[in-house]
JSON list of C-alpha atoms and ligand atoms in Angstrom, two decimals:
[
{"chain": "A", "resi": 1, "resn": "UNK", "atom": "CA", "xyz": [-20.70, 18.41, -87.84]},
{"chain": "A", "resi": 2, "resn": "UNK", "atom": "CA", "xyz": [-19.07, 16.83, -85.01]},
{"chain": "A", "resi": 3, "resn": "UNK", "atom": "CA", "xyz": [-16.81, 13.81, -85.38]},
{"chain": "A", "resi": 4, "resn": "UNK", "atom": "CA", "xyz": [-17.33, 10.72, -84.03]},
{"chain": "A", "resi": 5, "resn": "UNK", "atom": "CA", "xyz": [-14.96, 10.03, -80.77]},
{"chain": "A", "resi": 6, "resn": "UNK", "atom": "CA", "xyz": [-12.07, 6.77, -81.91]},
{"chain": "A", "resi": 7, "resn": "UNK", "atom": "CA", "xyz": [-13.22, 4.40, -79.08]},
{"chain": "A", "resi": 8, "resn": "UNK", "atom": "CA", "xyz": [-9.81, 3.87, -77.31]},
{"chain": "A", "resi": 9, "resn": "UNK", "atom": "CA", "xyz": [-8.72, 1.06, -74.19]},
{"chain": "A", "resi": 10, "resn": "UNK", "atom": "CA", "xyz": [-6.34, 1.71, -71.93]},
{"chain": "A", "resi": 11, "resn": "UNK", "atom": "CA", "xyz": [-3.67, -0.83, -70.71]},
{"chain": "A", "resi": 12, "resn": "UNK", "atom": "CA", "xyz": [-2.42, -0.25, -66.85]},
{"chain": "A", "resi": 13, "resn": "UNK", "atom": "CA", "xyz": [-0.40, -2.26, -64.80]},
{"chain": "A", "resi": 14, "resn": "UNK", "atom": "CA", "xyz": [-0.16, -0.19, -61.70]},
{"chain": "A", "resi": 15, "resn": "UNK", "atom": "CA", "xyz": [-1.08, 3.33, -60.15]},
{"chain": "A", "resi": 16, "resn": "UNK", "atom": "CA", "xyz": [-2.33, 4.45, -63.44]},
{"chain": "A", "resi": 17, "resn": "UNK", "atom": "CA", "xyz": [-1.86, 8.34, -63.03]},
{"chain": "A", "resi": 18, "resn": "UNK", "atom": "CA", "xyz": [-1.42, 8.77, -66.61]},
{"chain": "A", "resi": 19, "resn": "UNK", "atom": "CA", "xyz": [-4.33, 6.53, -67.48]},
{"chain": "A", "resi": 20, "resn": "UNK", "atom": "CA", "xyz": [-6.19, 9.30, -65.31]},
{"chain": "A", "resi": 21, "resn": "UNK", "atom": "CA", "xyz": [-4.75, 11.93, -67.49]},
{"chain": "A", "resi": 22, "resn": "UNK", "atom": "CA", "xyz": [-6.25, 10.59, -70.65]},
{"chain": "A", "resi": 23, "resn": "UNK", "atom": "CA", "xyz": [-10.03, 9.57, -68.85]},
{"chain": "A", "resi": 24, "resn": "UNK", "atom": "CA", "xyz": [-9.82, 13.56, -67.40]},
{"chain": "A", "resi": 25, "resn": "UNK", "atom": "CA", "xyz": [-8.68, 14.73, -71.44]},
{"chain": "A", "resi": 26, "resn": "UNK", "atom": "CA", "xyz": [-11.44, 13.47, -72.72]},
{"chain": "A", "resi": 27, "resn": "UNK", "atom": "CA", "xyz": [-14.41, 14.29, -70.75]},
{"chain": "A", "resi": 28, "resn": "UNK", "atom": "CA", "xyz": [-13.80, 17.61, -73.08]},
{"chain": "A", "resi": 29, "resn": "UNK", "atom": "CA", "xyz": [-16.51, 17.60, -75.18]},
{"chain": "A", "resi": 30, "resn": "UNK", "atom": "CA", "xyz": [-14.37, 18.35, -78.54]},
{"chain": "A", "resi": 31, "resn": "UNK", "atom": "CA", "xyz": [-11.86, 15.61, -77.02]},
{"chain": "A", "resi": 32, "resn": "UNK", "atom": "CA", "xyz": [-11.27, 12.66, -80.63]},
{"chain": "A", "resi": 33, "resn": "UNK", "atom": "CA", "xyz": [-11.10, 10.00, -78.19]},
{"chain": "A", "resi": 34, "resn": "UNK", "atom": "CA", "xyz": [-13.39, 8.60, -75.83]},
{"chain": "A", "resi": 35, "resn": "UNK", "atom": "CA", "xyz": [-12.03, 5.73, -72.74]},
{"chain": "A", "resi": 36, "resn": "UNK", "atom": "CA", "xyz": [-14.07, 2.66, -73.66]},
{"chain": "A", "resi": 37, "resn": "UNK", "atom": "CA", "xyz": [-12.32, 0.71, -71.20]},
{"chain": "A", "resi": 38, "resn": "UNK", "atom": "CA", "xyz": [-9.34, 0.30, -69.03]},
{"chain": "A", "resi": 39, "resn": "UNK", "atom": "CA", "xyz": [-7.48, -3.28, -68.49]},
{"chain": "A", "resi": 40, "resn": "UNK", "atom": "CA", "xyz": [-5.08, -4.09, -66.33]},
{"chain": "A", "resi": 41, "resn": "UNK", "atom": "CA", "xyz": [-2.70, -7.44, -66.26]},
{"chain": "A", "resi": 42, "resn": "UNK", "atom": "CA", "xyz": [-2.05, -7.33, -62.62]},
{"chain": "A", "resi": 43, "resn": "UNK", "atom": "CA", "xyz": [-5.09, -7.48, -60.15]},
{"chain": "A", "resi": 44, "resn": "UNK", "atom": "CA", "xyz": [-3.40, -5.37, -57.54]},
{"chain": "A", "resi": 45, "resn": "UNK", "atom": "CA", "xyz": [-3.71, -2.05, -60.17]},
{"chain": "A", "resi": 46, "resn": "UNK", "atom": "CA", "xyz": [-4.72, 0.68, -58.14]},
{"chain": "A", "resi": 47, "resn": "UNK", "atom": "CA", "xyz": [-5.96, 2.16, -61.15]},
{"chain": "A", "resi": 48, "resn": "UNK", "atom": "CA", "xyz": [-8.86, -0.04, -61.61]},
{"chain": "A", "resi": 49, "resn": "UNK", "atom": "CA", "xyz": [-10.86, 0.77, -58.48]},
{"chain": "A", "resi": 50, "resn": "UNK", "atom": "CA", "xyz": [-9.81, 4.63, -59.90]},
{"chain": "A", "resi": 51, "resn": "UNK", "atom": "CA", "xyz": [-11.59, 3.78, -63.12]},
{"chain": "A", "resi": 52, "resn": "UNK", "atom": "CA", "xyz": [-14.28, 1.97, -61.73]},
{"chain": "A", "resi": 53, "resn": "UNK", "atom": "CA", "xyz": [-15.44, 4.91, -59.50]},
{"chain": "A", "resi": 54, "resn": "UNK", "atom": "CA", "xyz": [-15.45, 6.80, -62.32]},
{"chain": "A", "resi": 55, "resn": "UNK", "atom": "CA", "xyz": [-17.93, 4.50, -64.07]},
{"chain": "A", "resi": 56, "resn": "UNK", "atom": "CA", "xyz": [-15.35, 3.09, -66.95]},
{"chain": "A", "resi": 57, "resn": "UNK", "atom": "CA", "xyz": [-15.48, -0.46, -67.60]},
{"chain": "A", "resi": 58, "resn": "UNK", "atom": "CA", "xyz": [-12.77, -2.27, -66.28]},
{"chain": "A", "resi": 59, "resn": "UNK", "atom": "CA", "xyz": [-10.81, -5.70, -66.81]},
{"chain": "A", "resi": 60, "resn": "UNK", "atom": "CA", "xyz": [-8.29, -7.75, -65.04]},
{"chain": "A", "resi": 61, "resn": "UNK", "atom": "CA", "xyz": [-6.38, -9.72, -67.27]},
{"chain": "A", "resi": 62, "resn": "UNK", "atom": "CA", "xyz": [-4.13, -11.97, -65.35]},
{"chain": "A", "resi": 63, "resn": "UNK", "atom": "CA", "xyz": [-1.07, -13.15, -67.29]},
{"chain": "A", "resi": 64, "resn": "UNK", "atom": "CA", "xyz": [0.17, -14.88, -64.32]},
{"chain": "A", "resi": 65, "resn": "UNK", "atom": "CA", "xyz": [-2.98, -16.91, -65.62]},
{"chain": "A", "resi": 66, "resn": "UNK", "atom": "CA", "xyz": [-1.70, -18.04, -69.09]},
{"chain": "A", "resi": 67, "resn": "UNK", "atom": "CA", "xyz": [0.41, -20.38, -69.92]},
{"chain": "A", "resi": 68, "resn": "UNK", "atom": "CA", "xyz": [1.84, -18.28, -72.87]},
{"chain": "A", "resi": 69, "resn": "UNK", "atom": "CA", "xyz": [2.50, -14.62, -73.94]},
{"chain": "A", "resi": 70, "resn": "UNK", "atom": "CA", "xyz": [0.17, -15.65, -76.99]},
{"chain": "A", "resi": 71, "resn": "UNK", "atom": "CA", "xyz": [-2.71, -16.96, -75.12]},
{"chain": "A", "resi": 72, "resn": "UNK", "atom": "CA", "xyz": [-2.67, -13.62, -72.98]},
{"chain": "A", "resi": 73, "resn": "UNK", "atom": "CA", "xyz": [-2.78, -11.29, -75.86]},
{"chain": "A", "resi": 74, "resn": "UNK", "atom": "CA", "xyz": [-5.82, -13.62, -77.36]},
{"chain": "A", "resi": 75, "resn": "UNK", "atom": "CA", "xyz": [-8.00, -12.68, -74.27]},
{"chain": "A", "resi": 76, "resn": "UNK", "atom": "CA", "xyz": [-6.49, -9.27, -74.46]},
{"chain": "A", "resi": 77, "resn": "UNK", "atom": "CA", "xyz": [-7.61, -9.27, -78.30]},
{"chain": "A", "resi": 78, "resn": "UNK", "atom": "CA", "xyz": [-11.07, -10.35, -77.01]},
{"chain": "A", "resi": 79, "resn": "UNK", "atom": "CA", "xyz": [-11.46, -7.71, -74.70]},
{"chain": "A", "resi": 80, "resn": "UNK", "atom": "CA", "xyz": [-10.45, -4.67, -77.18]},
{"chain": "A", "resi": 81, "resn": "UNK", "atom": "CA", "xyz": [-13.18, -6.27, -79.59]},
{"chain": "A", "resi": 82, "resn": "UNK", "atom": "CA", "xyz": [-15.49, -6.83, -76.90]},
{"chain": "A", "resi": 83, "resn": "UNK", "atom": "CA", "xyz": [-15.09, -2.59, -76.09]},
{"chain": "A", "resi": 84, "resn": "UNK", "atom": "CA", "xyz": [-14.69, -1.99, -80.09]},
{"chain": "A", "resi": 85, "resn": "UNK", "atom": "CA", "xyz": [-11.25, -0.70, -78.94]},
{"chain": "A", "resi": 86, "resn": "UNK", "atom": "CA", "xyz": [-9.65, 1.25, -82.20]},
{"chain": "A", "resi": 87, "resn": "UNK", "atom": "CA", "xyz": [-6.68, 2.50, -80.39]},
{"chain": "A", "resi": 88, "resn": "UNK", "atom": "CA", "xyz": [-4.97, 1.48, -77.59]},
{"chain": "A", "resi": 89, "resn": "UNK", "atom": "CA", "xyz": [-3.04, 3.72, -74.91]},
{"chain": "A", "resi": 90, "resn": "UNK", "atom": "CA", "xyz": [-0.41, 1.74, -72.89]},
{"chain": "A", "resi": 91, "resn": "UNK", "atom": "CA", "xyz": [0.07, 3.25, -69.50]},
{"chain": "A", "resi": 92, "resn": "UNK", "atom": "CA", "xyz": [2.62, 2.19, -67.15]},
{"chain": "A", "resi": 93, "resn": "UNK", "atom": "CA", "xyz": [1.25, -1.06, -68.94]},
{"chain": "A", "resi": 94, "resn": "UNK", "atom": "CA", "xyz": [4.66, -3.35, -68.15]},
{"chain": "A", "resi": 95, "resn": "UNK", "atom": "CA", "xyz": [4.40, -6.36, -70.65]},
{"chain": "A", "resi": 96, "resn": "UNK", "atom": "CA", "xyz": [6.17, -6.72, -73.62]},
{"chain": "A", "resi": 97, "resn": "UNK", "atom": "CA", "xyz": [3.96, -7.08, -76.91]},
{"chain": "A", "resi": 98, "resn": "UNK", "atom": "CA", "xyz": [4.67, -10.43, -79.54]},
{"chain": "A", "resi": 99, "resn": "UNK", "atom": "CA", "xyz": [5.46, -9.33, -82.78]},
{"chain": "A", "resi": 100, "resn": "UNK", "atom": "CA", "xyz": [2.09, -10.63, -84.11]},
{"chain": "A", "resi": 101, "resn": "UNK", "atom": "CA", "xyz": [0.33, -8.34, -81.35]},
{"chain": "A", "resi": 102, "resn": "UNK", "atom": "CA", "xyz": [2.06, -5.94, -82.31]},
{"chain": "A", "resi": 103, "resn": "UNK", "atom": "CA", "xyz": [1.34, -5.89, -85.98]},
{"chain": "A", "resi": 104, "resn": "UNK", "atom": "CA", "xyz": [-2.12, -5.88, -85.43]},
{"chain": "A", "resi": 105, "resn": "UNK", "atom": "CA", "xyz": [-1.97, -2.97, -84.37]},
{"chain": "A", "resi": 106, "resn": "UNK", "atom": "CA", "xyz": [0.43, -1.48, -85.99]},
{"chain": "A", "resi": 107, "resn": "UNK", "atom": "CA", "xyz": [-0.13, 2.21, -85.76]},
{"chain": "A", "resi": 108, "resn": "UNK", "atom": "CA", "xyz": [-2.98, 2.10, -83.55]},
{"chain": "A", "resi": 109, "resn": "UNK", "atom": "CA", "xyz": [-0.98, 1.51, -80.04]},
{"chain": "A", "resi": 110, "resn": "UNK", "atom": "CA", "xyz": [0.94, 3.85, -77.99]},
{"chain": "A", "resi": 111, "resn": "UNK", "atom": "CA", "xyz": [2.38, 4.03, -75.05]},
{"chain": "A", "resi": 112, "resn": "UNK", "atom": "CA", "xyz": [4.48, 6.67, -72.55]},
{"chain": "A", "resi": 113, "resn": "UNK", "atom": "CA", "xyz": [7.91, 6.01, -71.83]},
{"chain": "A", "resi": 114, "resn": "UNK", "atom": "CA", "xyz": [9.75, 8.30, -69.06]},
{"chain": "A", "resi": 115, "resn": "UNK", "atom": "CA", "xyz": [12.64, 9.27, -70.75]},
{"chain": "A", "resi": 116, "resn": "UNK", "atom": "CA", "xyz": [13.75, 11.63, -73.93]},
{"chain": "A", "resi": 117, "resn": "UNK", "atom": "CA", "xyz": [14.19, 7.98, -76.25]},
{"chain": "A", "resi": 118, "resn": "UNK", "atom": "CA", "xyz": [15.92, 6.03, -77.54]},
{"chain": "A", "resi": 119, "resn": "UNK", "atom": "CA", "xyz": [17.94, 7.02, -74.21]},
{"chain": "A", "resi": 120, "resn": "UNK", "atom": "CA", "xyz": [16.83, 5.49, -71.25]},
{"chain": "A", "resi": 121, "resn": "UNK", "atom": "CA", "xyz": [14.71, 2.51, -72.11]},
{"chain": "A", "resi": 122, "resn": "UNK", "atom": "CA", "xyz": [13.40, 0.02, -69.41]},
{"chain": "A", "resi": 123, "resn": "UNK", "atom": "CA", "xyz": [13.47, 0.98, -65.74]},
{"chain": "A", "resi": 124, "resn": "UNK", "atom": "CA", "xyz": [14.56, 3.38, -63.41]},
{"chain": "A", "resi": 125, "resn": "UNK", "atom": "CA", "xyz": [15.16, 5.73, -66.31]},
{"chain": "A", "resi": 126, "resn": "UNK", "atom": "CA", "xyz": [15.27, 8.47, -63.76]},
{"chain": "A", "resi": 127, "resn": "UNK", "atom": "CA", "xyz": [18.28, 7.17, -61.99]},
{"chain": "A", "resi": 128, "resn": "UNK", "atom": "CA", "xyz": [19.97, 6.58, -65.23]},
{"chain": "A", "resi": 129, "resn": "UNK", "atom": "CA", "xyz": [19.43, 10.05, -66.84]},
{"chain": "A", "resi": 130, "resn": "UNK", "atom": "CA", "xyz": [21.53, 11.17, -63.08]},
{"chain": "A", "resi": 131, "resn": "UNK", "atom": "CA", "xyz": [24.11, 8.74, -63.62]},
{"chain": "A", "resi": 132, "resn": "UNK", "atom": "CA", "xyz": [24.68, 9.80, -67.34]},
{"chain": "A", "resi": 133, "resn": "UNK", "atom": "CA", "xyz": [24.55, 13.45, -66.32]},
{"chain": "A", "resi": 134, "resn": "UNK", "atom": "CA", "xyz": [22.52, 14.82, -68.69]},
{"chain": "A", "resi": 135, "resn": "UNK", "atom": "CA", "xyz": [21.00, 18.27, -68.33]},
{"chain": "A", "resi": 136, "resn": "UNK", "atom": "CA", "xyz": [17.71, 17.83, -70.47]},
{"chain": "A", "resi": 137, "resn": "UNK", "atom": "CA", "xyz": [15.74, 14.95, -69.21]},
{"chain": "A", "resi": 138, "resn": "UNK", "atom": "CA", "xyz": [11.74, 14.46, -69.83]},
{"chain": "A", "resi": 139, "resn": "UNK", "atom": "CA", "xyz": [9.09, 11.58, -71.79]},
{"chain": "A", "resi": 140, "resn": "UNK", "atom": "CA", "xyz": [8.16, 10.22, -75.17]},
{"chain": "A", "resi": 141, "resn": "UNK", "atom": "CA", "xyz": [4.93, 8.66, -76.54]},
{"chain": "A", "resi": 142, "resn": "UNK", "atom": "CA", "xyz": [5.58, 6.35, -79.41]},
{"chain": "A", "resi": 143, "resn": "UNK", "atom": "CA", "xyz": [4.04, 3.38, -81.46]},
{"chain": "A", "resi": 144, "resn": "UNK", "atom": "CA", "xyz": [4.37, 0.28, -79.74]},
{"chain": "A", "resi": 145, "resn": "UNK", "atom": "CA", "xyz": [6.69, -2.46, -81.64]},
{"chain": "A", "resi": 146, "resn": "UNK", "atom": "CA", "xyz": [7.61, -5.86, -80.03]},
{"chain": "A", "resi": 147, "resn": "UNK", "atom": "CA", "xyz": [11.03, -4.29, -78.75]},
{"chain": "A", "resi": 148, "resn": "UNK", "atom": "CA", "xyz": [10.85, -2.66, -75.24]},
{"chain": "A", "resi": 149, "resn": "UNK", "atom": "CA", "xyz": [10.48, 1.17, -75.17]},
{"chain": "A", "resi": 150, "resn": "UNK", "atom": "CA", "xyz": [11.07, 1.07, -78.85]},
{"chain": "A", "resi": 151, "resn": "UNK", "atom": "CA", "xyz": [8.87, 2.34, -81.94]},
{"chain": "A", "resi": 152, "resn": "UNK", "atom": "CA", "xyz": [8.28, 5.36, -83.96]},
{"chain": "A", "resi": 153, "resn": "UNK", "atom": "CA", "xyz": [8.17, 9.05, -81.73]},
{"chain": "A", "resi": 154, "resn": "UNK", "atom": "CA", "xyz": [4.94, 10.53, -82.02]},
{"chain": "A", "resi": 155, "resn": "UNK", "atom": "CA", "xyz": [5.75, 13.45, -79.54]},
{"chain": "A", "resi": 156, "resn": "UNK", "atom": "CA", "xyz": [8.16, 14.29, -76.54]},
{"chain": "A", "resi": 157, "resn": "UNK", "atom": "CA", "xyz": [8.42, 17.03, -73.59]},
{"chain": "A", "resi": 158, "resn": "UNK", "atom": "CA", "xyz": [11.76, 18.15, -72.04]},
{"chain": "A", "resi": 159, "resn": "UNK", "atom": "CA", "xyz": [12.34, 19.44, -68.36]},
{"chain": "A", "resi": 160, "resn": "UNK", "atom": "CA", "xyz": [15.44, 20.55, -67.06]},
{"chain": "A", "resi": 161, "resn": "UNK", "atom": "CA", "xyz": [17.63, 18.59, -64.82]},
{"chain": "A", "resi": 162, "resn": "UNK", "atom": "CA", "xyz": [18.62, 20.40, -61.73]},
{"chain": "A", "resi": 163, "resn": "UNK", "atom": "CA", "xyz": [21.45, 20.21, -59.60]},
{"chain": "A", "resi": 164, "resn": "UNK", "atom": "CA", "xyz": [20.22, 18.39, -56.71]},
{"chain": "A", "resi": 165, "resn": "UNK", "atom": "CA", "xyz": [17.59, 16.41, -58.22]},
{"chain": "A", "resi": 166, "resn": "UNK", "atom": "CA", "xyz": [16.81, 13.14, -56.88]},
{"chain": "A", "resi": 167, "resn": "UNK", "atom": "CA", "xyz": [15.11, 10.74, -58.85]},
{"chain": "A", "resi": 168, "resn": "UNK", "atom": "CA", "xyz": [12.20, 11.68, -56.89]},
{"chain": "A", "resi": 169, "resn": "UNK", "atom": "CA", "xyz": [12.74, 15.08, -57.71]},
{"chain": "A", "resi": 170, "resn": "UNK", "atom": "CA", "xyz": [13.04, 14.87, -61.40]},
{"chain": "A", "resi": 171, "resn": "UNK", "atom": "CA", "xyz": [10.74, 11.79, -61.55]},
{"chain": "A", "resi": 172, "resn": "UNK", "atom": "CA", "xyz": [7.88, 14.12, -60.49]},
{"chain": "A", "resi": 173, "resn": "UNK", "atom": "CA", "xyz": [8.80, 16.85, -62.69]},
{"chain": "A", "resi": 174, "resn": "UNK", "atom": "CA", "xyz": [8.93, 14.58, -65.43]},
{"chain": "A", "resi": 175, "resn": "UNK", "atom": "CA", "xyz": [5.69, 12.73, -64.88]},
{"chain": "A", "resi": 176, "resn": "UNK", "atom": "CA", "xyz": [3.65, 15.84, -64.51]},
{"chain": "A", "resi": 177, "resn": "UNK", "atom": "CA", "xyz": [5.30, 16.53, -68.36]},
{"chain": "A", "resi": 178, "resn": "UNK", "atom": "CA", "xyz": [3.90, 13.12, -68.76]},
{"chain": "A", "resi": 179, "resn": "UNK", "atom": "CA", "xyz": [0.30, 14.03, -67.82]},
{"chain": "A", "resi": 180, "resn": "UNK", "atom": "CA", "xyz": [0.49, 16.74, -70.52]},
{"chain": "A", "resi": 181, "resn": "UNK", "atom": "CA", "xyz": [2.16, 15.14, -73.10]},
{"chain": "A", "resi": 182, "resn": "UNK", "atom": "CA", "xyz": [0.15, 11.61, -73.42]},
{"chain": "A", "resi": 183, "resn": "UNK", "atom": "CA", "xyz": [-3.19, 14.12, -73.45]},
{"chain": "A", "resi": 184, "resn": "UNK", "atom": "CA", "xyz": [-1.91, 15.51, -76.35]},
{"chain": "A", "resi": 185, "resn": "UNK", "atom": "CA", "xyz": [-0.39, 12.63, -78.37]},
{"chain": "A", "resi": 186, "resn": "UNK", "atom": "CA", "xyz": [-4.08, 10.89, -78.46]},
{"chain": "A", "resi": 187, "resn": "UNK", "atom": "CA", "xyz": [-5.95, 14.10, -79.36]},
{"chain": "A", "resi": 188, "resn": "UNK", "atom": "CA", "xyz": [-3.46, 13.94, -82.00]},
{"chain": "A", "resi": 189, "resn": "UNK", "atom": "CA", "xyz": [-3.60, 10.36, -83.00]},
{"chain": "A", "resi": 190, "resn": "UNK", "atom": "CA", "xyz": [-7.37, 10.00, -82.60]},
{"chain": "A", "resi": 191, "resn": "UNK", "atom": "CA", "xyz": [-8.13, 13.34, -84.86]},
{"chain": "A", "resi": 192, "resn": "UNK", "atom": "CA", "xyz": [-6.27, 11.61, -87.56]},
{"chain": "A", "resi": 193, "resn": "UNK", "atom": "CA", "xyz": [-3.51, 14.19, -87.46]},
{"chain": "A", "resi": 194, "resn": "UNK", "atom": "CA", "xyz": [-0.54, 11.39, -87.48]},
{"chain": "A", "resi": 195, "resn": "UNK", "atom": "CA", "xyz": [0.68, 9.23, -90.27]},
{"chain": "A", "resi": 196, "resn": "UNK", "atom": "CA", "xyz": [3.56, 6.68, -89.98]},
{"chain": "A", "resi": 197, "resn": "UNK", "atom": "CA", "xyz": [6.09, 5.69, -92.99]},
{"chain": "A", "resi": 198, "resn": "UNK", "atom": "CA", "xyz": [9.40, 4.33, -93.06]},
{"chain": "A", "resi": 199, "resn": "UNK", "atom": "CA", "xyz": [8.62, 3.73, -89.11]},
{"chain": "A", "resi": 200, "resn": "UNK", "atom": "CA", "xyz": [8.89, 7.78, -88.97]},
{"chain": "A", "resi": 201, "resn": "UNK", "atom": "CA", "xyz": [5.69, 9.53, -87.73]},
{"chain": "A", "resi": 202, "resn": "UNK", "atom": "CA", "xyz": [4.29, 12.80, -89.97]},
{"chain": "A", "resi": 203, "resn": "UNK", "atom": "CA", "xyz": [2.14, 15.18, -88.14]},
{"chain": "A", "resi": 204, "resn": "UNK", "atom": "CA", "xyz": [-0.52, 16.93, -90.38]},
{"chain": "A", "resi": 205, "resn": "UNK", "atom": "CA", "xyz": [-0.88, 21.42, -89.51]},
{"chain": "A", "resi": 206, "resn": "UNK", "atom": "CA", "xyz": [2.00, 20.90, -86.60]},
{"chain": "A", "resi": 207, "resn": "UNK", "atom": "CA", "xyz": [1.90, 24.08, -84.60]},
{"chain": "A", "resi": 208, "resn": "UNK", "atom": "CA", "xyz": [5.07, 26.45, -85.29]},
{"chain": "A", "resi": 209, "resn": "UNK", "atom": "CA", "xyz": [7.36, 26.45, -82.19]},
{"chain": "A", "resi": 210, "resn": "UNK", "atom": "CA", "xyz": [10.86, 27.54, -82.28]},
{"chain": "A", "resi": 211, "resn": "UNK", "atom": "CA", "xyz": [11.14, 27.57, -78.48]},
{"chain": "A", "resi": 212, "resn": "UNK", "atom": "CA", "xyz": [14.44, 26.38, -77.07]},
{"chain": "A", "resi": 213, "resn": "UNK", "atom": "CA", "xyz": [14.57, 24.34, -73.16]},
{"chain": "A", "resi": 214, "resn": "UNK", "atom": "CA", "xyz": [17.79, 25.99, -71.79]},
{"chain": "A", "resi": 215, "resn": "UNK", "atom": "CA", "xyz": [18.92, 23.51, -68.97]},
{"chain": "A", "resi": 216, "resn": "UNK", "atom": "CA", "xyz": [21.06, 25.22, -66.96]},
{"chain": "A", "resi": 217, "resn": "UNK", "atom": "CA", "xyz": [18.86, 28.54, -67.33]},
{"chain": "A", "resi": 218, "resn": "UNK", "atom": "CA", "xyz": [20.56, 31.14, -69.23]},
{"chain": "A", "resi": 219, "resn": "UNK", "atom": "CA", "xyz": [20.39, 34.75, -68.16]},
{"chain": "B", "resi": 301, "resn": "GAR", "atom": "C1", "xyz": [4.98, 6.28, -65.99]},
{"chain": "B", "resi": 301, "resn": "GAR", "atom": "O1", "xyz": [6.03, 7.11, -65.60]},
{"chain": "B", "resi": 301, "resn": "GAR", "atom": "C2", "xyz": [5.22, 5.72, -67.37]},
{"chain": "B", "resi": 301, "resn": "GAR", "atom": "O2", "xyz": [5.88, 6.61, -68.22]},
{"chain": "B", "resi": 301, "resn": "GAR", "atom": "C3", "xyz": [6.12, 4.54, -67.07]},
{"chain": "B", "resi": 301, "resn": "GAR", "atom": "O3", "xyz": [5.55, 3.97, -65.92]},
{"chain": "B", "resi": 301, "resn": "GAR", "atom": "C4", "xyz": [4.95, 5.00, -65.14]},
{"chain": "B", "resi": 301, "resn": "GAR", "atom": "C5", "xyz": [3.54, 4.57, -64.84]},
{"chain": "B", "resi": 301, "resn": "GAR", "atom": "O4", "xyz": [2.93, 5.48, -63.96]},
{"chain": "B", "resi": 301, "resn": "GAR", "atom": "N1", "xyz": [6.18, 3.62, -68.17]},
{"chain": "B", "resi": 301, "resn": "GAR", "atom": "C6", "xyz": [7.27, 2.95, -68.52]},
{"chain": "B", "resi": 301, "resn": "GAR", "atom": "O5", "xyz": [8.31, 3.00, -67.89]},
{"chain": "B", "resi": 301, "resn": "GAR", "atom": "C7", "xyz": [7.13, 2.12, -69.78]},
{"chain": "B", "resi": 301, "resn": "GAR", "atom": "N2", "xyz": [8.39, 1.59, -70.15]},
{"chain": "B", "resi": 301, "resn": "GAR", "atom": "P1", "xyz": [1.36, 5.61, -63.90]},
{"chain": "B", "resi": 301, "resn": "GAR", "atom": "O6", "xyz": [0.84, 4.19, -63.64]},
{"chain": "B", "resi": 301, "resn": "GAR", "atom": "O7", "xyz": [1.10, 6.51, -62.75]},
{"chain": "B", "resi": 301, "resn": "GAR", "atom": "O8", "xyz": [0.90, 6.16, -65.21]}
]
């Protein structure tokens, strides 16, 4: 017997290449989530026209249009019920969350961050994993909690940093990690594979992997 799909929304604020990711992931017919919608709080979102052509129903959600962070996340709210949202996928979604957002939905929202965390939180994460020097950079999908780029680690992928890189350079190598990795963290999430206590997450028959990312590449 098949399982039902988790009805899922995606939050953008921009480009929205990893929101295309997860629409692409789940036109797989054994895909546990299906795209019920895809917001946006900024008009401008290229993303939207993306998910509009590809017949996904779409919202702008101006916050420049509400006088408070709480009266936002109330149209917000109505919009996820409207869809029957049961998860939500932040992606490059750039607003903080009120605690009482958050708590809603506790361990029902995710979102992609472009950095190994808790290093690297907030913006040009790329530029900062250069300036630290680090040899093993890459992204994380975690719940959200009201604290930015904070929340319990679902999953993470690793790419090398190479001498050279720009943050171009390693910005592109890590979002096409990204691509893979947020795919991957909803399959699990919506097939009821993760469970979250003591703000640590659990992942039910985790595939064996002793693979090590050598970074440089040893002979
Ligand atoms: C992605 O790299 C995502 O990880 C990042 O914004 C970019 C959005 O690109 N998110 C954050 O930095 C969250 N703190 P996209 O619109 O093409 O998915």
């Amino acid at each position: 017997m098949t399982q039902p799909k988790i009805p899922t929304a995606i939050l953008i604020s921009g480009r929205g290449s990893n929101m295309m990711s997860l629409v692409e992931a789940a036109r797989a017919a054994d895909y546990p989530a299906e795209i019920v919608a895809v917001i946006s709080n900024r008009p401008e979102a290229a993303g939207i026209a993306w998910a509009k052509s590809q017949g996904i129903s779409t919202r702008v959600i101006d916050h420049k249009a509400f006088k408070t962070r709480e009266a936002f996340e109330a149209e917000l709210d109505k919009a996820l019920h409207e869809v029957k949202a049961e998860i939500v996928a932040l992606a490059g979604f750039m607003r903080l969350m009120t605690p009482a957002f958050v708590a809603k939905w506790q361990t029902r929202m995710i979102n992609i961050h472009p950095s190994l965390l808790p290093n690297f939180k907030g913006l040009h994460t790329h530029e900062q994993a250069l300036a630290a020097g680090v040899k093993v950079a890459g992204c994380t999908v975690h719940f959200v909690r009201a604290e930015m780029d904070a929340g319990p680690i679902i999953a993470q992928a690793a790419v090398p940093v190479l001498s050279g890189d720009t943050a171009e350079t390693l910005g592109a190598r890590v979002l096409s990690a990204e691509h893979r990795l947020y795919p991957a963290a909803l399959r699990l999430l919506a097939s009821g594979r993760i469970t979250c206590k003591n703000e640590k997450v659990h992942i039910y028959q985790e595939a064996n992997d002793s693979s090590v990312l050598f970074s440089p590449k040893v002979e």
